[in-house]
C-alpha cells in the first residue's frame, strides 16, 4: 500500500472514529469458517474479545488456531462467516484494520544486518508516520520493551529473547489498539519469558491495549489472560476465565505415573468411596475426588495391591492443562510434539 494511501486511510479512519464509529467488542467473529480444499480448518467459530482484555487462545497443532489468527489479522480471507477487528470487517476493510493492529508472529521478518534502531525506523516509515512521530514512538517502545543499548547493535548479535522483544517493539511503533501475539515466548529461557510477560502486562495496564495471545505454555495463559478460549477440531470448544475453567473440572486430582496394564486397576479405583472418575492414559492414571486428601491413601493401597509399579503419586488441584486434556484429549505439551502447526492447505 502506498504511503499516501496509508495517510489518507489514517485521516479518514480517525475522523470516522471521532464522529460516528463506535466499537463494542475489539474482536468479534460470527460463524467464521475457512476451507482449504476438502478440509475445514476453522469450522464456525463465534467469539468476542472486549476492549482492554487479554484473551488467551489455545489449541493443539492442527486445531485451527493459526488459521483463525491469520484471518483476524487479514492475512487470510474467510470462506464464510463474518469477523470484525477494531470494528472493521476483515474481508472488506483490511486496510483499516492493519492501521490499528500490531502483529508479532513466530516467523518474524527481521533483517539481521540492520540495527534494532534501523528496523524500528523502517517500520515507522512503512506505517506512514512522520519523522517526529517516529522519533517519539521509537523512544517510547525502546523504553517499554527494555531493549537498552543493544538497540544500536546489529540484530544478528541479539539473543532469542532480544529478537522477540525487538519484534514486539516493531509491532508497537504505530501505537496499535489491538496487539496479536503468536506464541511470543516459544524457545525463550525462563528469564526472557518472564521479561516478555512483564512487557505484555505493562502494555495492557498502562496503554489499555487489547491483546490476543496464542501460546503453548499453560502457565502463560494462566498468568496473563483475563479469559481463555480453547479451539479443537476447528471449533471453539470452551472459553472462560482461567479460574472458571479450572473450576469446571471441580474435583481434586490424584495422578499416578505407573508401569503396567492400567485396565487391571481402573474398575477397582472407581469403586472407592469418594472417587468420582478415573481416566487412564499411557503410563498415567488420573483419579478425580471431591476430597483428594481423604482418598489418596485408599488409592495408594489399591494400586499397591494391583501389582502395578507406581513411579509417582501426586495430589493437586485442577490446572488449565487438565481443562485442555478434557476438551482436546491430549496435554498441550504433547499436542505440540508433532511437526508444524495448522497452515494453509492442511486440516488446521
Coordinates of N, CA and C in Angstrom, one line a residue, residues 147-248:
X147 N 14.9 -2.8 25.5 CA 16.0 -3.2 24.6 C 17.4 -2.6 25.0
X148 N 17.3 -1.4 25.6 CA 18.5 -0.8 26.1 C 19.5 -0.4 25.1
X149 N 20.8 -0.5 25.4 CA 21.9 0.0 24.5 C 22.0 -0.9 23.3
X150 N 21.5 -2.1 23.3 CA 21.6 -3.0 22.2 C 20.8 -2.6 21.0
X151 N 20.0 -1.5 21.2 CA 19.2 -1.0 20.1 C 20.0 -0.6 18.9
X152 N 21.3 -0.2 19.1 CA 22.1 0.2 18.1 C 23.1 -0.9 17.5
X153 N 22.9 -2.1 18.1 CA 23.7 -3.2 17.6 C 23.0 -3.9 16.4
X154 N 23.7 -4.6 15.6 CA 23.1 -5.4 14.6 C 22.2 -6.5 15.2
X155 N 21.1 -6.7 14.6 CA 20.1 -7.7 15.1 C 20.7 -9.1 15.1
X156 N 21.6 -9.4 14.2 CA 22.2 -10.8 14.2 C 23.0 -11.1 15.5
X157 N 23.4 -10.0 16.3 CA 24.1 -10.3 17.5 C 23.1 -10.5 18.7
X158 N 21.8 -10.3 18.5 CA 20.8 -10.4 19.5 C 20.6 -11.9 20.0
X159 N 20.3 -12.0 21.2 CA 19.8 -13.3 21.7 C 18.4 -13.6 21.2
X160 N 17.9 -14.8 21.4 CA 16.5 -15.1 21.0 C 15.5 -14.2 21.8
X161 N 15.8 -13.9 23.1 CA 14.9 -13.1 23.8 C 14.9 -11.6 23.3
X162 N 16.1 -11.1 22.9 CA 16.2 -9.8 22.4 C 15.5 -9.6 21.1
X163 N 15.6 -10.6 20.3 CA 14.9 -10.6 19.0 C 13.4 -10.6 19.2
X164 N 12.9 -11.3 20.1 CA 11.4 -11.3 20.4 C 11.0 -10.0 20.9
X165 N 11.8 -9.3 21.7 CA 11.5 -8.0 22.3 C 11.5 -7.0 21.2
X166 N 12.5 -7.1 20.2 CA 12.5 -6.2 19.1 C 11.3 -6.3 18.2
X167 N 10.9 -7.6 18.0 CA 9.7 -7.9 17.2 C 8.5 -7.3 17.8
X168 N 8.4 -7.4 19.1 CA 7.3 -6.7 19.9 C 7.3 -5.2 19.7
X169 N 8.5 -4.6 19.8 CA 8.7 -3.2 19.7 C 8.2 -2.7 18.3
X170 N 8.6 -3.5 17.2 CA 8.2 -3.2 15.9 C 6.7 -3.2 15.7
X171 N 6.0 -4.2 16.4 CA 4.6 -4.3 16.3 C 3.9 -3.1 17.0
X172 N 4.6 -2.4 17.8 CA 4.0 -1.3 18.6 C 4.3 0.1 18.1
X173 N 5.2 0.2 17.1 CA 5.7 1.5 16.7 C 4.6 2.5 16.3
X174 N 3.4 2.0 15.8 CA 2.3 2.8 15.3 C 1.2 2.9 16.4
X175 N 1.5 2.5 17.6 CA 0.6 2.6 18.7 C -0.7 1.9 18.4
X176 N -0.8 0.6 18.2 CA -2.0 -0.1 17.8 C -3.0 -0.2 18.9
X177 N -4.3 -0.3 18.5 CA -5.3 -0.5 19.5 C -5.3 -2.0 20.0
X178 N -5.0 -2.9 19.1 CA -5.1 -4.3 19.3 C -3.8 -4.9 18.9
X179 N -3.3 -5.8 19.8 CA -2.0 -6.5 19.5 C -2.2 -8.0 19.5
X180 N -1.7 -8.6 18.4 CA -1.8 -10.1 18.2 C -0.4 -10.6 18.5
X181 N -0.3 -11.5 19.5 CA 1.0 -12.1 19.8 C 0.9 -13.6 19.6
X182 N 1.6 -14.1 18.6 CA 1.6 -15.6 18.3 C 2.8 -16.3 19.0
X183 N 2.5 -16.9 20.1 CA 3.5 -17.7 20.8 C 4.7 -16.8 21.1
X184 N 4.6 -15.7 21.8 CA 5.7 -14.8 21.9 C 6.9 -15.3 22.7
X185 N 6.7 -16.3 23.5 CA 7.9 -16.7 24.3 C 8.4 -18.1 24.0
X186 N 7.9 -18.7 22.8 CA 8.4 -20.0 22.4 C 9.9 -20.0 22.2
X187 N 10.6 -20.9 22.9 CA 12.0 -21.1 22.7 C 12.9 -20.2 23.6
X188 N 12.2 -19.3 24.4 CA 12.9 -18.4 25.3 C 13.3 -19.1 26.6
X189 N 14.4 -18.7 27.2 CA 14.7 -19.2 28.6 C 13.8 -18.5 29.6
X190 N 13.7 -19.1 30.8 CA 12.7 -18.6 31.8 C 12.8 -17.1 32.1
X191 N 14.0 -16.6 32.2 CA 14.2 -15.2 32.5 C 13.6 -14.3 31.4
X192 N 13.9 -14.7 30.1 CA 13.4 -13.9 29.0 C 11.9 -14.0 28.9
X193 N 11.4 -15.2 29.2 CA 9.9 -15.4 29.2 C 9.2 -14.5 30.2
X194 N 9.8 -14.4 31.4 CA 9.2 -13.6 32.4 C 9.3 -12.1 32.0
X195 N 10.4 -11.7 31.3 CA 10.5 -10.3 30.8 C 9.4 -10.0 29.8
X196 N 9.1 -10.9 28.9 CA 8.1 -10.7 27.9 C 6.7 -10.6 28.6
X197 N 6.5 -11.5 29.6 CA 5.2 -11.4 30.4 C 5.0 -10.0 31.0
X198 N 6.1 -9.5 31.6 CA 6.0 -8.2 32.2 C 5.7 -7.1 31.2
X199 N 6.3 -7.2 30.0 CA 6.0 -6.2 29.0 C 4.6 -6.3 28.5
X200 N 4.0 -7.5 28.4 CA 2.6 -7.7 28.0 C 1.7 -7.1 29.0
X201 N 2.0 -7.3 30.3 CA 1.1 -6.7 31.3 C 1.2 -5.2 31.3
X202 N 2.4 -4.7 31.1 CA 2.6 -3.2 31.0 C 1.8 -2.6 29.9
X203 N 1.8 -3.2 28.7 CA 1.0 -2.8 27.6 C -0.4 -2.7 27.9
X204 N -0.9 -3.8 28.5 CA -2.3 -3.9 28.8 C -2.8 -2.9 29.9
X205 N -2.0 -2.8 30.9 CA -2.4 -2.0 32.1 C -2.1 -0.5 31.8
X206 N -1.0 -0.1 31.2 CA -0.6 1.3 31.1 C -1.1 1.9 29.8
X207 N -1.2 1.0 28.7 CA -1.7 1.5 27.4 C -3.1 1.2 27.1
X208 N -3.7 0.3 28.0 CA -5.1 -0.1 27.7 C -5.3 -0.9 26.5
X209 N -4.2 -1.6 26.1 CA -4.2 -2.3 24.8 C -4.9 -3.7 24.9
X210 N -5.7 -4.0 23.9 CA -6.3 -5.3 23.8 C -5.3 -6.3 23.2
X211 N -5.2 -7.4 23.8 CA -4.1 -8.4 23.4 C -4.7 -9.7 23.1
X212 N -4.5 -10.2 21.9 CA -4.9 -11.6 21.6 C -3.7 -12.5 21.5
X213 N -3.6 -13.4 22.5 CA -2.4 -14.1 22.7 C -2.5 -15.6 22.4
X214 N -1.8 -16.2 21.5 CA -1.7 -17.6 21.3 C -0.4 -18.1 22.0
X215 N -0.5 -19.2 22.7 CA 0.6 -19.8 23.4 C 0.5 -21.3 23.5
X216 N 1.7 -21.9 23.7 CA 1.7 -23.3 24.0 C 2.1 -23.6 25.5
X217 N 2.2 -22.5 26.2 CA 2.5 -22.6 27.7 C 1.3 -22.3 28.5
X218 N 0.8 -23.4 29.2 CA -0.4 -23.2 30.0 C -0.2 -22.1 31.1
X219 N 1.0 -22.1 31.7 CA 1.2 -21.2 32.8 C 1.2 -19.7 32.2
X220 N 1.5 -19.6 31.0 CA 1.5 -18.2 30.4 C 0.1 -17.7 30.2
X221 N -0.8 -18.6 29.8 CA -2.2 -18.2 29.7 C -2.8 -18.0 31.0
X222 N -2.5 -18.8 32.0 CA -3.0 -18.7 33.4 C -2.5 -17.4 34.0
X223 N -1.3 -17.0 33.7 CA -0.7 -15.9 34.3 C -1.2 -14.6 33.7
X224 N -1.4 -14.6 32.4 CA -1.7 -13.3 31.7 C -3.1 -13.1 31.3
X225 N -3.8 -14.1 30.9 CA -5.1 -14.0 30.2 C -6.2 -13.7 31.2
X226 N -7.1 -12.7 30.8 CA -8.3 -12.5 31.5 C -9.3 -13.6 31.2
X227 N -9.3 -14.0 29.9 CA -10.1 -15.2 29.5 C -9.3 -16.0 28.6
X228 N -9.7 -17.3 28.5 CA -9.0 -18.3 27.7 C -10.1 -19.0 26.8
X229 N -9.7 -19.1 25.5 CA -10.6 -19.9 24.6 C -9.7 -21.1 24.1
X230 N -10.3 -22.3 24.0 CA -9.6 -23.4 23.5 C -10.3 -23.9 22.3
X231 N -9.6 -23.9 21.2 CA -10.1 -24.4 19.9 C -9.7 -25.8 19.6
X232 N -10.6 -26.6 19.2 CA -10.3 -28.0 18.9 C -11.2 -28.5 17.7
X233 N -10.5 -29.1 16.7 CA -11.3 -29.5 15.6 C -11.9 -28.4 14.8
X234 N -11.3 -27.2 14.8 CA -11.8 -26.1 14.1 C -12.9 -25.3 14.8
X235 N -13.3 -25.7 16.0 CA -14.4 -25.1 16.7 C -13.9 -24.6 18.1
X236 N -14.5 -23.6 18.6 CA -14.2 -23.1 19.9 C -14.9 -24.0 20.9
X237 N -14.1 -24.9 21.5 CA -14.7 -25.9 22.4 C -15.1 -25.4 23.7
X238 N -14.4 -24.4 24.3 CA -14.8 -23.8 25.6 C -14.0 -22.5 25.8
X239 N -14.6 -21.7 26.6 CA -13.9 -20.4 27.0 C -14.4 -19.9 28.3
X240 N -13.5 -19.1 28.9 CA -13.9 -18.6 30.3 C -12.6 -18.1 30.9
X241 N -12.8 -17.5 32.1 CA -11.6 -17.1 32.9 C -10.8 -18.4 33.3
X242 N -9.5 -18.2 33.5 CA -8.7 -19.4 33.9 C -9.3 -20.0 35.2
X243 N -9.8 -19.2 36.1 CA -10.3 -19.8 37.3 C -11.6 -20.6 37.1
X244 N -12.5 -20.0 36.2 CA -13.8 -20.7 35.9 C -13.5 -22.0 35.2
X245 N -12.6 -22.0 34.3 CA -12.3 -23.2 33.5 C -11.8 -24.3 34.4
X246 N -10.9 -23.9 35.4 CA -10.4 -24.9 36.3 C -11.4 -25.4 37.2
X247 N -12.4 -24.5 37.6 CA -13.5 -24.9 38.5 C -14.4 -25.9 37.7
X248 N -14.4 -25.8 36.4 CA -15.2 -26.7 35.6 C -14.8 -28.2 35.9

